[in-house]
mmCIF file of C-alpha atoms and ligand atoms in Angstrom:
data_model
loop_
_atom_site.group_PDB
_atom_site.id
_atom_site.type_symbol
_atom_site.label_atom_id
_atom_site.label_comp_id
_atom_site.label_asym_id
_atom_site.label_seq_id
_atom_site.Cartn_x
_atom_site.Cartn_y
_atom_site.Cartn_z
ATOM 1 C CA MET A 20 126.130 164.084 96.779
ATOM 2 C CA LYS A 21 122.953 162.167 96.168
ATOM 3 C CA LYS A 22 123.163 158.430 96.289
ATOM 4 C CA ARG A 23 122.485 156.589 93.118
ATOM 5 C CA ILE A 24 119.719 154.122 92.415
ATOM 6 C CA LEU A 25 119.235 151.852 89.296
ATOM 7 C CA SER A 26 116.095 149.891 88.592
ATOM 8 C CA GLY A 27 114.676 148.093 85.614
ATOM 9 C CA MET A 28 111.595 146.560 84.047
ATOM 10 C CA ARG A 29 111.394 143.974 81.386
ATOM 11 C CA PRO A 30 109.376 145.110 78.301
ATOM 12 C CA THR A 31 107.286 141.997 77.933
ATOM 13 C CA GLY A 32 103.840 143.635 77.511
ATOM 14 C CA LYS A 33 101.560 146.498 78.533
ATOM 15 C CA LEU A 34 102.076 147.967 81.996
ATOM 16 C CA HIS A 35 99.227 147.655 84.440
ATOM 17 C CA LEU A 36 97.989 148.931 87.790
ATOM 18 C CA GLY A 37 100.275 146.420 89.559
ATOM 19 C CA HIS A 38 103.394 148.077 87.961
ATOM 20 C CA LEU A 39 102.080 151.422 88.952
ATOM 21 C CA VAL A 40 101.335 150.676 92.548
ATOM 22 C CA GLY A 41 104.227 148.192 93.047
ATOM 23 C CA ALA A 42 107.060 150.035 91.267
ATOM 24 C CA LEU A 43 106.354 153.306 89.363
ATOM 25 C CA ASP A 44 104.785 155.191 92.234
ATOM 26 C CA ASN A 45 107.925 154.321 94.201
ATOM 27 C CA TRP A 46 110.345 155.348 91.495
ATOM 28 C CA LYS A 47 108.424 158.633 91.150
ATOM 29 C CA ARG A 48 108.931 159.469 94.821
ATOM 30 C CA LEU A 49 112.619 158.479 94.815
ATOM 31 C CA GLN A 50 113.522 160.847 92.074
ATOM 32 C CA ASP A 51 114.119 163.849 94.357
ATOM 33 C CA GLU A 52 116.155 162.002 96.903
ATOM 34 C CA PHE A 53 118.351 160.016 94.511
ATOM 35 C CA GLU A 54 120.190 160.206 91.333
ATOM 36 C CA CYS A 55 118.060 157.738 89.338
ATOM 37 C CA PHE A 56 118.745 155.459 86.446
ATOM 38 C CA PHE A 57 115.526 153.731 85.092
ATOM 39 C CA MET A 58 116.339 151.075 82.558
ATOM 40 C CA VAL A 59 114.201 149.060 79.980
ATOM 41 C CA ALA A 60 115.639 145.597 80.407
ATOM 42 C CA ASP A 61 115.165 144.378 76.916
ATOM 43 C CA TRP A 62 117.928 141.704 76.901
ATOM 44 C CA HIS A 63 116.280 140.356 80.081
ATOM 45 C CA ALA A 64 112.974 140.278 78.267
ATOM 46 C CA LEU A 65 114.477 138.450 75.371
ATOM 47 C CA MET A 66 115.725 135.687 77.742
ATOM 48 C CA SER A 67 112.221 134.439 77.949
ATOM 49 C CA GLU A 68 110.650 136.020 74.776
ATOM 50 C CA TYR A 69 113.386 135.074 72.227
ATOM 51 C CA GLU A 70 111.210 132.681 70.193
ATOM 52 C CA ASP A 71 108.755 135.565 69.424
ATOM 53 C CA PRO A 72 110.271 138.991 69.736
ATOM 54 C CA LYS A 73 108.003 140.848 67.330
ATOM 55 C CA ASP A 74 106.374 142.985 70.048
ATOM 56 C CA LEU A 75 109.633 143.899 71.755
ATOM 57 C CA LYS A 76 110.305 147.357 70.030
ATOM 58 C CA ASN A 77 106.620 148.391 70.541
ATOM 59 C CA ASN A 78 106.672 147.308 74.164
ATOM 60 C CA ILE A 79 109.850 149.334 74.837
ATOM 61 C CA ILE A 80 108.238 152.488 73.570
ATOM 62 C CA ASP A 81 104.787 151.769 75.182
ATOM 63 C CA ASN A 82 106.490 151.166 78.476
ATOM 64 C CA VAL A 83 108.662 154.200 78.463
ATOM 65 C CA VAL A 84 105.590 156.357 77.515
ATOM 66 C CA ASP A 85 103.835 154.914 80.608
ATOM 67 C CA TRP A 86 106.692 155.536 82.841
ATOM 68 C CA ILE A 87 106.715 159.299 81.791
ATOM 69 C CA ALA A 88 102.961 159.496 81.900
ATOM 70 C CA CYS A 89 103.074 158.200 85.516
ATOM 71 C CA GLY A 90 105.499 160.974 86.530
ATOM 72 C CA ILE A 91 108.957 159.633 85.748
ATOM 73 C CA SER A 92 110.759 162.807 84.845
ATOM 74 C CA THR A 93 113.325 163.101 81.940
ATOM 75 C CA GLU A 94 114.788 165.929 83.747
ATOM 76 C CA LYS A 95 115.368 164.341 87.025
ATOM 77 C CA SER A 96 116.091 160.825 85.856
ATOM 78 C CA VAL A 97 118.015 158.957 83.213
ATOM 79 C CA ILE A 98 115.725 156.759 81.230
ATOM 80 C CA PHE A 99 117.541 154.324 78.901
ATOM 81 C CA VAL A 100 117.312 151.023 77.086
ATOM 82 C CA GLN A 101 119.754 148.309 78.289
ATOM 83 C CA SER A 102 120.721 147.002 74.810
ATOM 84 C CA GLN A 103 121.724 150.489 73.616
ATOM 85 C CA VAL A 104 124.457 150.645 76.226
ATOM 86 C CA LYS A 105 126.849 147.820 75.049
ATOM 87 C CA GLU A 106 128.863 148.022 78.330
ATOM 88 C CA HIS A 107 126.058 145.984 80.053
ATOM 89 C CA LEU A 108 127.173 142.900 78.086
ATOM 90 C CA GLU A 109 130.839 143.541 78.695
ATOM 91 C CA LEU A 110 130.466 143.700 82.512
ATOM 92 C CA TYR A 111 128.168 140.779 82.304
ATOM 93 C CA MET A 112 131.099 138.798 80.821
ATOM 94 C CA ALA A 113 133.527 140.094 83.370
ATOM 95 C CA PHE A 114 131.147 138.915 86.116
ATOM 96 C CA SER A 115 130.514 135.659 84.465
ATOM 97 C CA LEU A 116 134.108 134.810 84.783
ATOM 98 C CA ILE A 117 133.912 134.775 88.511
ATOM 99 C CA THR A 118 130.210 133.619 89.168
ATOM 100 C CA PRO A 119 130.206 129.976 90.464
ATOM 101 C CA LEU A 120 127.708 127.878 88.489
ATOM 102 C CA GLY A 121 126.302 126.513 91.688
ATOM 103 C CA LEU A 122 125.076 129.873 92.824
ATOM 104 C CA LEU A 123 123.005 130.272 89.650
ATOM 105 C CA GLU A 124 121.641 126.679 89.639
ATOM 106 C CA ARG A 125 120.579 127.154 93.306
ATOM 107 C CA CYS A 126 118.992 130.581 92.818
ATOM 108 C CA PRO A 127 115.344 130.107 94.083
ATOM 109 C CA THR A 128 113.831 132.324 91.261
ATOM 110 C CA TYR A 129 115.621 130.259 88.686
ATOM 111 C CA LYS A 130 114.325 126.951 89.975
ATOM 112 C CA GLU A 131 110.848 128.362 90.426
ATOM 113 C CA GLN A 132 110.664 129.722 86.798
ATOM 114 C CA LEU A 133 111.939 126.471 85.335
ATOM 115 C CA ARG A 134 109.209 124.680 87.278
ATOM 116 C CA GLU A 135 106.324 127.187 86.713
ATOM 117 C CA ILE A 136 106.729 128.443 83.205
ATOM 118 C CA LYS A 137 105.767 125.673 80.777
ATOM 119 C CA ASN A 138 104.966 127.538 77.644
ATOM 120 C CA ARG A 139 108.678 128.472 77.006
ATOM 121 C CA ASP A 140 111.944 126.757 76.852
ATOM 122 C CA LEU A 141 113.960 128.395 79.466
ATOM 123 C CA LYS A 142 116.706 125.718 79.712
ATOM 124 C CA THR A 143 119.260 127.978 78.027
ATOM 125 C CA PHE A 144 122.673 129.379 78.945
ATOM 126 C CA ALA A 145 121.440 132.898 78.933
ATOM 127 C CA PHE A 146 118.501 132.317 81.263
ATOM 128 C CA LEU A 147 120.749 130.670 83.808
ATOM 129 C CA GLY A 148 122.831 133.945 83.778
ATOM 130 C CA TYR A 149 119.930 136.158 84.186
ATOM 131 C CA PRO A 150 121.051 137.458 87.556
ATOM 132 C CA VAL A 151 124.572 137.960 86.349
ATOM 133 C CA LEU A 152 123.338 140.493 83.803
ATOM 134 C CA GLN A 153 121.227 142.140 86.381
ATOM 135 C CA ALA A 154 124.328 142.481 88.674
ATOM 136 C CA ALA A 155 126.067 144.065 85.726
ATOM 137 C CA ASP A 156 123.139 146.489 85.170
ATOM 138 C CA ILE A 157 123.389 147.683 88.738
ATOM 139 C CA MET A 158 127.172 147.824 89.153
ATOM 140 C CA LEU A 159 127.933 149.563 85.856
ATOM 141 C CA TYR A 160 126.376 152.596 87.600
ATOM 142 C CA LYS A 161 127.774 151.629 91.018
ATOM 143 C CA ALA A 162 124.285 152.056 92.312
ATOM 144 C CA GLN A 163 124.200 151.844 96.193
ATOM 145 C CA ASN A 164 120.413 151.157 96.277
ATOM 146 C CA VAL A 165 118.028 149.215 94.036
ATOM 147 C CA PRO A 166 114.302 149.628 94.404
ATOM 148 C CA VAL A 167 112.793 146.222 93.751
ATOM 149 C CA GLY A 168 109.935 144.106 94.943
ATOM 150 C CA GLU A 169 110.537 141.076 97.174
ATOM 151 C CA ASP A 170 110.648 138.718 94.242
ATOM 152 C CA GLN A 171 113.952 140.316 93.296
ATOM 153 C CA LEU A 172 115.843 139.961 96.637
ATOM 154 C CA ALA A 173 117.526 136.681 95.597
ATOM 155 C CA HIS A 174 118.932 138.363 92.650
ATOM 156 C CA LEU A 175 120.264 141.349 94.741
ATOM 157 C CA GLU A 176 121.857 138.887 97.076
ATOM 158 C CA LEU A 177 123.614 137.375 94.170
ATOM 159 C CA THR A 178 124.886 140.710 93.027
ATOM 160 C CA ARG A 179 126.320 141.320 96.483
ATOM 161 C CA GLN A 180 128.132 137.885 96.377
ATOM 162 C CA ILE A 181 129.478 138.759 92.888
ATOM 163 C CA VAL A 182 130.607 142.199 94.068
ATOM 164 C CA ARG A 183 132.372 140.782 97.143
ATOM 165 C CA LYS A 184 134.323 138.297 95.024
ATOM 166 C CA PHE A 185 135.192 140.943 92.471
ATOM 167 C CA ASN A 186 136.427 143.305 95.158
ATOM 168 C CA ASN A 187 138.370 140.583 96.829
ATOM 169 C CA LEU A 188 140.125 139.506 93.634
ATOM 170 C CA TYR A 189 140.871 142.795 92.068
ATOM 171 C CA LYS A 190 140.317 145.932 94.212
ATOM 172 C CA ARG A 191 138.974 146.384 97.667
ATOM 173 C CA ASP A 192 135.833 148.585 97.809
ATOM 174 C CA PHE A 193 135.782 149.033 94.090
ATOM 175 C CA PHE A 194 132.150 148.355 93.717
ATOM 176 C CA PRO A 195 129.535 149.316 96.518
ATOM 177 C CA GLU A 196 127.494 146.417 97.756
ATOM 178 C CA PRO A 197 123.988 147.444 96.686
ATOM 179 C CA LYS A 198 121.039 147.377 99.030
ATOM 180 C CA ALA A 199 117.394 146.816 98.197
ATOM 181 C CA LEU A 200 114.949 149.634 98.733
ATOM 182 C CA LEU A 201 111.826 147.924 99.837
ATOM 183 C CA THR A 202 109.711 150.957 100.381
ATOM 184 C CA GLN A 203 106.534 149.814 98.844
ATOM 185 C CA THR A 204 103.782 149.359 101.431
ATOM 186 C CA LYS A 205 100.722 149.145 99.194
ATOM 187 C CA ARG A 206 99.967 145.965 97.243
ATOM 188 C CA LEU A 207 97.429 145.652 94.567
ATOM 189 C CA LEU A 208 96.339 142.078 93.649
ATOM 190 C CA GLY A 209 94.864 141.008 90.240
ATOM 191 C CA LEU A 210 91.129 140.693 89.468
ATOM 192 C CA ASP A 211 91.191 137.079 90.783
ATOM 193 C CA ALA A 212 93.179 138.019 93.932
ATOM 194 C CA ARG A 213 96.354 136.341 92.683
ATOM 195 C CA LYS A 214 99.418 138.452 91.878
ATOM 196 C CA MET A 215 98.484 140.839 89.084
ATOM 197 C CA SER A 216 100.271 139.571 85.929
ATOM 198 C CA LYS A 217 100.030 139.393 82.238
ATOM 199 C CA SER A 218 100.382 135.626 82.222
ATOM 200 C CA TYR A 219 97.266 135.247 84.534
ATOM 201 C CA ASN A 220 95.329 137.748 82.435
ATOM 202 C CA ASN A 221 94.008 139.273 85.612
ATOM 203 C CA TYR A 222 95.203 142.788 85.109
ATOM 204 C CA ILE A 223 93.844 146.274 84.350
ATOM 205 C CA ALA A 224 96.253 147.964 81.872
ATOM 206 C CA LEU A 225 97.203 151.707 82.392
ATOM 207 C CA SER A 226 95.917 152.125 78.911
ATOM 208 C CA GLU A 227 92.598 150.360 79.475
ATOM 209 C CA GLU A 228 89.411 151.844 78.058
ATOM 210 C CA PRO A 229 86.807 152.890 80.521
ATOM 211 C CA GLU A 230 84.248 150.334 79.218
ATOM 212 C CA VAL A 231 86.793 147.504 79.734
ATOM 213 C CA ILE A 232 87.727 148.758 83.119
ATOM 214 C CA ARG A 233 84.025 148.581 84.165
ATOM 215 C CA LYS A 234 83.683 145.041 82.874
ATOM 216 C CA LYS A 235 86.926 143.898 84.413
ATOM 217 C CA VAL A 236 86.010 145.478 87.841
ATOM 218 C CA GLN A 237 82.671 143.777 87.756
ATOM 219 C CA SER A 238 84.360 140.386 87.185
ATOM 220 C CA MET A 239 86.490 140.809 90.402
ATOM 221 C CA PHE A 240 86.134 138.270 93.203
ATOM 222 C CA THR A 241 84.539 139.525 96.394
ATOM 223 C CA ASP A 242 83.922 138.235 99.851
ATOM 224 C CA PRO A 243 83.027 134.603 98.998
ATOM 225 C CA THR A 244 80.764 134.220 102.033
ATOM 226 C CA ARG A 245 78.481 137.017 101.049
ATOM 227 C CA ILE A 246 75.821 135.379 98.937
ATOM 228 C CA LYS A 247 72.807 137.670 99.337
ATOM 229 C CA VAL A 248 72.960 141.517 99.597
ATOM 230 C CA SER A 249 71.462 141.120 103.133
ATOM 231 C CA ASP A 250 74.393 138.987 104.214
ATOM 232 C CA PRO A 251 76.924 141.115 106.105
ATOM 233 C CA GLY A 252 80.119 141.322 104.196
ATOM 234 C CA HIS A 253 83.740 140.822 105.268
ATOM 235 C CA PRO A 254 85.755 143.558 103.658
ATOM 236 C CA GLU A 255 89.014 142.109 105.070
ATOM 237 C CA LYS A 256 88.387 139.089 102.776
ATOM 238 C CA CYS A 257 87.484 141.151 99.776
ATOM 239 C CA ASN A 258 90.039 142.214 97.128
ATOM 240 C CA VAL A 259 87.608 145.051 96.037
ATOM 241 C CA HIS A 260 87.941 146.596 99.469
ATOM 242 C CA ASN A 261 91.709 146.377 99.203
ATOM 243 C CA TYR A 262 91.493 148.491 95.956
ATOM 244 C CA TYR A 263 89.563 151.098 97.987
ATOM 245 C CA ALA A 264 92.329 151.143 100.572
ATOM 246 C CA VAL A 265 94.886 151.574 97.868
ATOM 247 C CA PHE A 266 93.052 154.235 95.712
ATOM 248 C CA THR A 267 90.993 156.082 98.306
ATOM 249 C CA PRO A 268 91.822 155.301 101.876
ATOM 250 C CA GLN A 269 89.263 157.612 103.214
ATOM 251 C CA ARG A 270 86.357 156.067 101.204
ATOM 252 C CA ALA A 271 87.733 152.640 102.204
ATOM 253 C CA LYS A 272 86.592 153.253 105.842
ATOM 254 C CA GLU A 273 83.133 154.190 104.758
ATOM 255 C CA ILE A 274 82.802 151.246 102.454
ATOM 256 C CA GLU A 275 84.061 148.969 105.234
ATOM 257 C CA ALA A 276 81.108 150.023 107.461
ATOM 258 C CA LEU A 277 78.628 149.901 104.714
ATOM 259 C CA CYS A 278 79.730 146.306 103.738
ATOM 260 C CA ARG A 279 79.636 145.033 107.280
ATOM 261 C CA GLN A 280 76.167 146.473 107.790
ATOM 262 C CA SER A 281 74.939 145.118 104.425
ATOM 263 C CA GLN A 282 74.121 148.600 103.373
ATOM 264 C CA ILE A 283 75.933 148.364 99.952
ATOM 265 C CA GLY A 284 75.708 145.609 97.447
ATOM 266 C CA CYS A 285 78.827 144.192 95.735
ATOM 267 C CA THR A 286 77.626 145.322 92.187
ATOM 268 C CA GLU A 287 77.198 148.844 93.401
ATOM 269 C CA CYS A 288 80.509 148.710 95.327
ATOM 270 C CA LYS A 289 82.364 147.525 92.220
ATOM 271 C CA LYS A 290 80.656 150.120 90.086
ATOM 272 C CA GLU A 291 81.933 152.901 92.242
ATOM 273 C CA MET A 292 85.489 151.399 92.311
ATOM 274 C CA ALA A 293 85.447 151.242 88.407
ATOM 275 C CA GLY A 294 84.610 154.938 88.387
ATOM 276 C CA ILE A 295 87.459 155.587 90.821
ATOM 277 C CA ILE A 296 90.019 153.806 88.606
ATOM 278 C CA ILE A 297 88.751 155.437 85.442
ATOM 279 C CA GLU A 298 89.102 158.821 86.944
ATOM 280 C CA PHE A 299 92.580 157.912 88.435
ATOM 281 C CA LEU A 300 93.871 156.881 85.095
ATOM 282 C CA ALA A 301 92.385 159.688 83.117
ATOM 283 C CA PRO A 302 95.269 162.199 83.432
ATOM 284 C CA ILE A 303 97.778 159.390 82.942
ATOM 285 C CA GLN A 304 96.100 158.202 79.658
ATOM 286 C CA GLU A 305 95.838 161.829 78.455
ATOM 287 C CA ARG A 306 99.584 162.323 78.844
ATOM 288 C CA ARG A 307 100.174 158.856 77.401
ATOM 289 C CA ASN A 308 98.177 159.626 74.217
ATOM 290 C CA LYS A 309 99.973 162.882 73.712
ATOM 291 C CA LEU A 310 103.373 161.211 74.047
ATOM 292 C CA LEU A 311 102.301 158.373 71.654
ATOM 293 C CA LYS A 312 101.382 161.034 68.966
ATOM 294 C CA ASP A 313 105.108 162.070 69.002
ATOM 295 C CA LYS A 314 107.051 158.809 68.803
ATOM 296 C CA ALA A 315 110.150 160.670 67.485
ATOM 297 C CA GLY A 316 110.159 162.608 70.683
ATOM 298 C CA VAL A 317 110.152 159.486 72.704
ATOM 299 C CA THR A 318 113.085 158.159 70.572
ATOM 300 C CA ASP A 319 114.908 161.490 71.275
ATOM 301 C CA ILE A 320 114.286 160.928 74.972
ATOM 302 C CA LEU A 321 115.799 157.555 74.874
ATOM 303 C CA GLU A 322 118.884 158.800 72.922
ATOM 304 C CA ALA A 323 119.536 161.509 75.494
ATOM 305 C CA GLY A 324 119.214 158.780 78.140
ATOM 306 C CA ARG A 325 121.554 156.554 76.346
ATOM 307 C CA LYS A 326 124.177 159.183 76.223
ATOM 308 C CA LYS A 327 124.038 159.929 79.960
ATOM 309 C CA ALA A 328 124.081 156.273 80.855
ATOM 310 C CA GLU A 329 126.875 155.476 78.476
ATOM 311 C CA ALA A 330 129.067 158.156 79.931
ATOM 312 C CA VAL A 331 128.883 156.456 83.349
ATOM 313 C CA ALA A 332 129.009 152.956 81.938
ATOM 314 C CA ALA A 333 132.022 153.604 79.752
ATOM 315 C CA LYS A 334 133.984 155.056 82.720
ATOM 316 C CA THR A 335 133.248 152.042 84.856
ATOM 317 C CA MET A 336 134.004 149.560 82.084
ATOM 318 C CA SER A 337 137.427 151.165 81.401
ATOM 319 C CA GLU A 338 138.261 150.873 85.063
ATOM 320 C CA VAL A 339 137.179 147.275 85.147
ATOM 321 C CA LYS A 340 139.303 146.485 82.154
ATOM 322 C CA LYS A 341 142.319 147.938 83.722
ATOM 323 C CA LEU A 342 141.693 145.836 86.850
ATOM 324 C CA ILE A 343 141.372 142.574 84.923
ATOM 325 C CA ASN A 344 144.379 143.534 82.622
ATOM 326 C CA LEU A 345 142.505 143.785 79.436
HETATM 327 N N1 LIG B 9 114.772 141.348 86.997
HETATM 328 C C1 LIG B 9 114.032 142.560 87.075
HETATM 329 C C2 LIG B 9 112.582 142.193 87.083
HETATM 330 O O1 LIG B 9 112.227 141.257 86.484
HETATM 331 C C3 LIG B 9 114.340 143.546 86.005
HETATM 332 C C4 LIG B 9 115.720 144.138 86.122
HETATM 333 C C5 LIG B 9 116.733 143.819 85.108
HETATM 334 C C6 LIG B 9 116.308 144.875 87.091
HETATM 335 N N2 LIG B 9 117.911 144.493 85.591
HETATM 336 C C7 LIG B 9 117.686 145.081 86.773
HETATM 337 C C8 LIG B 9 115.768 145.395 88.340
HETATM 338 C C9 LIG B 9 118.497 145.766 87.611
HETATM 339 C C10 LIG B 9 116.553 146.049 89.126
HETATM 340 C C11 LIG B 9 117.983 146.274 88.793
HETATM 341 O O2 LIG B 9 111.825 142.910 87.598
HETATM 342 FE FE1 SF4 B 10 83.751 143.650 98.828
HETATM 343 FE FE2 SF4 B 10 82.348 145.862 98.371
HETATM 344 FE FE3 SF4 B 10 81.009 143.526 98.263
HETATM 345 FE FE4 SF4 B 10 81.970 144.434 100.615
HETATM 346 S S1 SF4 B 10 80.402 145.389 99.372
HETATM 347 S S2 SF4 B 10 82.191 142.321 99.823
HETATM 348 S S3 SF4 B 10 83.894 145.512 100.064
HETATM 349 S S4 SF4 B 10 82.611 144.323 96.893
#
């Protein structure tokens, strides 16, 4: 029997290269080894976007199309939308009963987001409970593993705490304690060398036009100590070089030597990188555009995913209801 994994993404905007290198490539590889559930976390998106939800539906379709274009298979994996499986909210409530407030108030991601995100009112009841819904997402499918980035480790730890308490109170070993799968080794930063993110506007979208990619790559920060072309460069201090390491490790070695010996200028180096990204994204964009021409087909995929997810979710929830005497 294959072990099960569940992971999710919030549909808050277009997916970009950071999502591909940081998550989707990983998901794609895991599909053969695990039984995979990949979820569009639309309730989680609404926890921060509730004041302006107009793009939500579009983002859901757009993101799912990108997942499939990047190689997430509708045959191998279950692709579904959180809000379409109502059991997520039921288990969220059951977990809320037993989650101590202090655990949520002390959660480092919660405190950080309240501090950092100024353009939204996140002082809501739902946002405090964000990790409780995430715990329900995972445990509804009794997933043993959760592929996530490091930023999600605190939420996974909270999930384990909730699970331990649930098992202690109602039934030993009912839920497995899920573990993070931190297999991602590559890391792609944004154009300004901060984390690639919509809110920093430093990303290259998977759907980006070639002209825009060329412009964006030319705007990237390079080795700040290299002023003239004749100055030797330090590729280890250069984000563009890191892009080479991620997309073409072989060429990265050559670029490293050329850069150190001042045999290539940054403009030329970035022009070549733009070409590499454009070529890399071309087949993904071709599949993407095909899928977008048939939106009814995408809806059908999500309906099939909903059915499969719901079958598992309903079974877990009926067991849970028995355990808590509902
Ligand atoms: N919180 C996750 C993120 O922002 C998204 C998410 C929601 C998730 N539910 C999940 C991830 C369950 C893993 C498992 O990236
Ligand atoms: Fe970076 Fe390339 Fe310029 Fe070297 S030549 S500093 S690797 S952009």
